[in-house]
Amino acid sequence: MNTKIGNIANYSSALILLGMGLIYLFRNSFMPYHSDAISLEWNEVDSSTQFLLLALMKAVSGGFIAIAIVIAFLQRKFASAKLGWIPLLILIGGLTVSLASIYATLIVRFNSPAEPPTSLAMIGIFLLIIGYIFNRKSLNEN
């Protein structure tokens, strides 16, 4: 049962990260909260600034997608081979990306009228912690 809960939690956090990554990767303009942050619509932003913003979004998307793939791969490996180092590595990788995302969104939240999706990253962190706890518990089942 512990392995099942660990699987669900970590695959769910990976799915959130993958979803965020794909959204940022395939957007042709910034997010609605970006518009609120700078009080401009996309078409009002200088084209050189548009390219910069899109490039930053694509770079962030790469980190989200990469860690989502790593979490899913490591969780699959853990489910089949209960290696004790995997739960901590999943937690560290996921927390690194998620906490950096929360930090970035809080900068925007506290310094502009925008309301970025901070809660989604917090849900991801909660899932990573649940996944870690239950993966560690499953090590003692054998």
Short mmCIF file of C-alpha atoms in Angstrom, two decimals:
data_model
loop_
_atom_site.label_atom_id
_atom_site.label_comp_id
_atom_site.label_asym_id
_atom_site.label_seq_id
_atom_site.Cartn_x
_atom_site.Cartn_y
_atom_site.Cartn_z
CA MET A 1 0.00 0.00 0.00
CA ASN A 2 2.86 2.41 0.82
CA THR A 3 4.36 1.86 -2.64
CA LYS A 4 1.01 2.57 -4.29
CA ILE A 5 0.58 5.87 -2.41
CA GLY A 6 4.20 6.83 -3.18
CA ASN A 7 3.60 6.05 -6.85
CA ILE A 8 0.39 8.09 -7.03
CA ALA A 9 1.90 11.08 -5.23
CA ASN A 10 5.13 11.24 -7.23
CA TYR A 11 3.51 10.54 -10.59
CA SER A 12 0.96 13.26 -9.81
CA SER A 13 3.71 15.77 -8.98
CA ALA A 14 5.49 14.79 -12.20
CA LEU A 15 2.26 15.32 -14.13
CA ILE A 16 1.84 18.81 -12.66
CA LEU A 17 5.43 19.71 -13.60
CA LEU A 18 5.02 18.24 -17.07
CA GLY A 19 1.78 20.16 -17.59
CA MET A 20 3.37 23.43 -16.49
CA GLY A 21 6.37 22.74 -18.71
CA LEU A 22 4.26 22.00 -21.77
CA ILE A 23 2.12 25.09 -21.24
CA TYR A 24 5.20 27.32 -21.05
CA LEU A 25 6.84 25.53 -23.98
CA PHE A 26 3.96 25.95 -26.40
CA ARG A 27 2.67 29.42 -25.43
CA ASN A 28 3.09 32.08 -28.13
CA SER A 29 2.68 34.90 -25.62
CA PHE A 30 3.13 35.38 -21.93
CA MET A 31 0.70 34.10 -19.30
CA PRO A 32 -2.26 36.23 -18.18
CA TYR A 33 -0.59 36.94 -14.84
CA HIS A 34 2.46 38.26 -16.70
CA SER A 35 0.17 40.79 -18.36
CA ASP A 36 -1.20 41.79 -14.96
CA ALA A 37 2.35 42.12 -13.57
CA ILE A 38 3.46 44.65 -16.17
CA SER A 39 0.02 46.19 -16.85
CA LEU A 40 0.38 45.61 -20.59
CA GLU A 41 -1.19 43.28 -23.11
CA TRP A 42 1.11 41.06 -25.19
CA ASN A 43 0.73 43.19 -28.33
CA GLU A 44 1.76 46.30 -26.36
CA VAL A 45 5.14 44.79 -25.40
CA ASP A 46 8.14 45.69 -27.57
CA SER A 47 9.03 42.80 -29.92
CA SER A 48 12.58 42.44 -28.55
CA THR A 49 11.13 42.12 -25.04
CA GLN A 50 8.60 39.59 -26.34
CA PHE A 51 11.44 37.42 -27.66
CA LEU A 52 13.24 37.67 -24.33
CA LEU A 53 10.14 36.73 -22.35
CA LEU A 54 9.36 33.79 -24.62
CA ALA A 55 12.96 32.58 -24.38
CA LEU A 56 12.81 32.70 -20.57
CA MET A 57 9.52 30.81 -20.60
CA LYS A 58 11.02 28.13 -22.87
CA ALA A 59 14.05 27.80 -20.58
CA VAL A 60 11.82 27.36 -17.53
CA SER A 61 9.71 24.84 -19.42
CA GLY A 62 12.81 22.74 -20.06
CA GLY A 63 13.50 22.51 -16.34
CA PHE A 64 9.90 21.54 -15.56
CA ILE A 65 9.80 18.90 -18.29
CA ALA A 66 13.22 17.50 -17.42
CA ILE A 67 12.47 17.06 -13.71
CA ALA A 68 9.04 15.59 -14.51
CA ILE A 69 10.73 12.93 -16.66
CA VAL A 70 13.36 12.26 -13.98
CA ILE A 71 10.74 11.91 -11.23
CA ALA A 72 8.63 9.52 -13.33
CA PHE A 73 11.67 7.45 -14.34
CA LEU A 74 13.03 7.24 -10.79
CA GLN A 75 9.62 6.40 -9.33
CA ARG A 76 9.23 3.58 -11.85
CA LYS A 77 12.70 2.31 -10.97
CA PHE A 78 11.90 2.54 -7.26
CA ALA A 79 8.65 0.61 -7.66
CA SER A 80 10.56 -2.28 -9.20
CA ALA A 81 13.85 -2.16 -7.30
CA LYS A 82 13.36 -0.44 -3.90
CA LEU A 83 16.72 1.33 -3.95
CA GLY A 84 17.02 3.44 -0.80
CA TRP A 85 18.61 6.47 -2.46
CA ILE A 86 15.79 7.05 -4.96
CA PRO A 87 13.16 8.65 -2.65
CA LEU A 88 15.59 11.34 -1.49
CA LEU A 89 16.76 12.08 -5.02
CA ILE A 90 13.16 12.48 -6.22
CA LEU A 91 12.43 14.81 -3.30
CA ILE A 92 15.57 16.93 -3.81
CA GLY A 93 15.04 17.30 -7.56
CA GLY A 94 11.36 18.09 -7.27
CA LEU A 95 11.82 20.50 -4.38
CA THR A 96 14.60 22.35 -6.16
CA VAL A 97 12.43 23.14 -9.17
CA SER A 98 9.25 23.72 -7.16
CA LEU A 99 10.82 26.00 -4.55
CA ALA A 100 12.53 28.03 -7.27
CA SER A 101 9.15 28.36 -8.99
CA ILE A 102 7.48 29.47 -5.76
CA TYR A 103 10.27 31.98 -5.13
CA ALA A 104 9.84 33.43 -8.62
CA THR A 105 6.07 33.64 -8.35
CA LEU A 106 6.29 35.26 -4.91
CA ILE A 107 8.59 37.95 -6.31
CA VAL A 108 5.93 38.73 -8.90
CA ARG A 109 3.08 38.46 -6.36
CA PHE A 110 4.68 40.85 -3.84
CA ASN A 111 5.94 43.40 -6.39
CA SER A 112 3.05 43.69 -8.83
CA PRO A 113 -0.73 43.43 -8.99
CA ALA A 114 -0.44 39.94 -10.55
CA GLU A 115 -1.55 36.72 -8.91
CA PRO A 116 0.69 33.96 -10.30
CA PRO A 117 -0.16 30.27 -9.72
CA THR A 118 1.87 29.80 -6.53
CA SER A 119 -0.63 27.30 -5.14
CA LEU A 120 0.00 24.81 -7.95
CA ALA A 121 3.68 24.58 -7.00
CA MET A 122 2.68 24.19 -3.35
CA ILE A 123 0.42 21.28 -4.26
CA GLY A 124 3.36 19.74 -6.14
CA ILE A 125 5.56 20.11 -3.06
CA PHE A 126 2.90 18.49 -0.87
CA LEU A 127 2.71 15.56 -3.30
CA LEU A 128 6.51 15.21 -3.35
CA ILE A 129 6.63 15.09 0.45
CA ILE A 130 3.82 12.50 0.56
CA GLY A 131 5.65 10.48 -2.11
CA TYR A 132 8.88 10.64 -0.13
CA ILE A 133 7.24 9.56 3.13
CA PHE A 134 5.43 6.61 1.59
CA ASN A 135 8.39 5.53 -0.53
CA ARG A 136 10.53 5.49 2.64
CA LYS A 137 7.83 3.50 4.46
CA SER A 138 7.74 0.98 1.62
CA LEU A 139 11.47 0.29 2.14
CA ASN A 140 10.58 -1.24 5.53
CA GLU A 141 7.91 -3.54 4.04
CA ASN A 142 10.42 -6.01 2.60
#
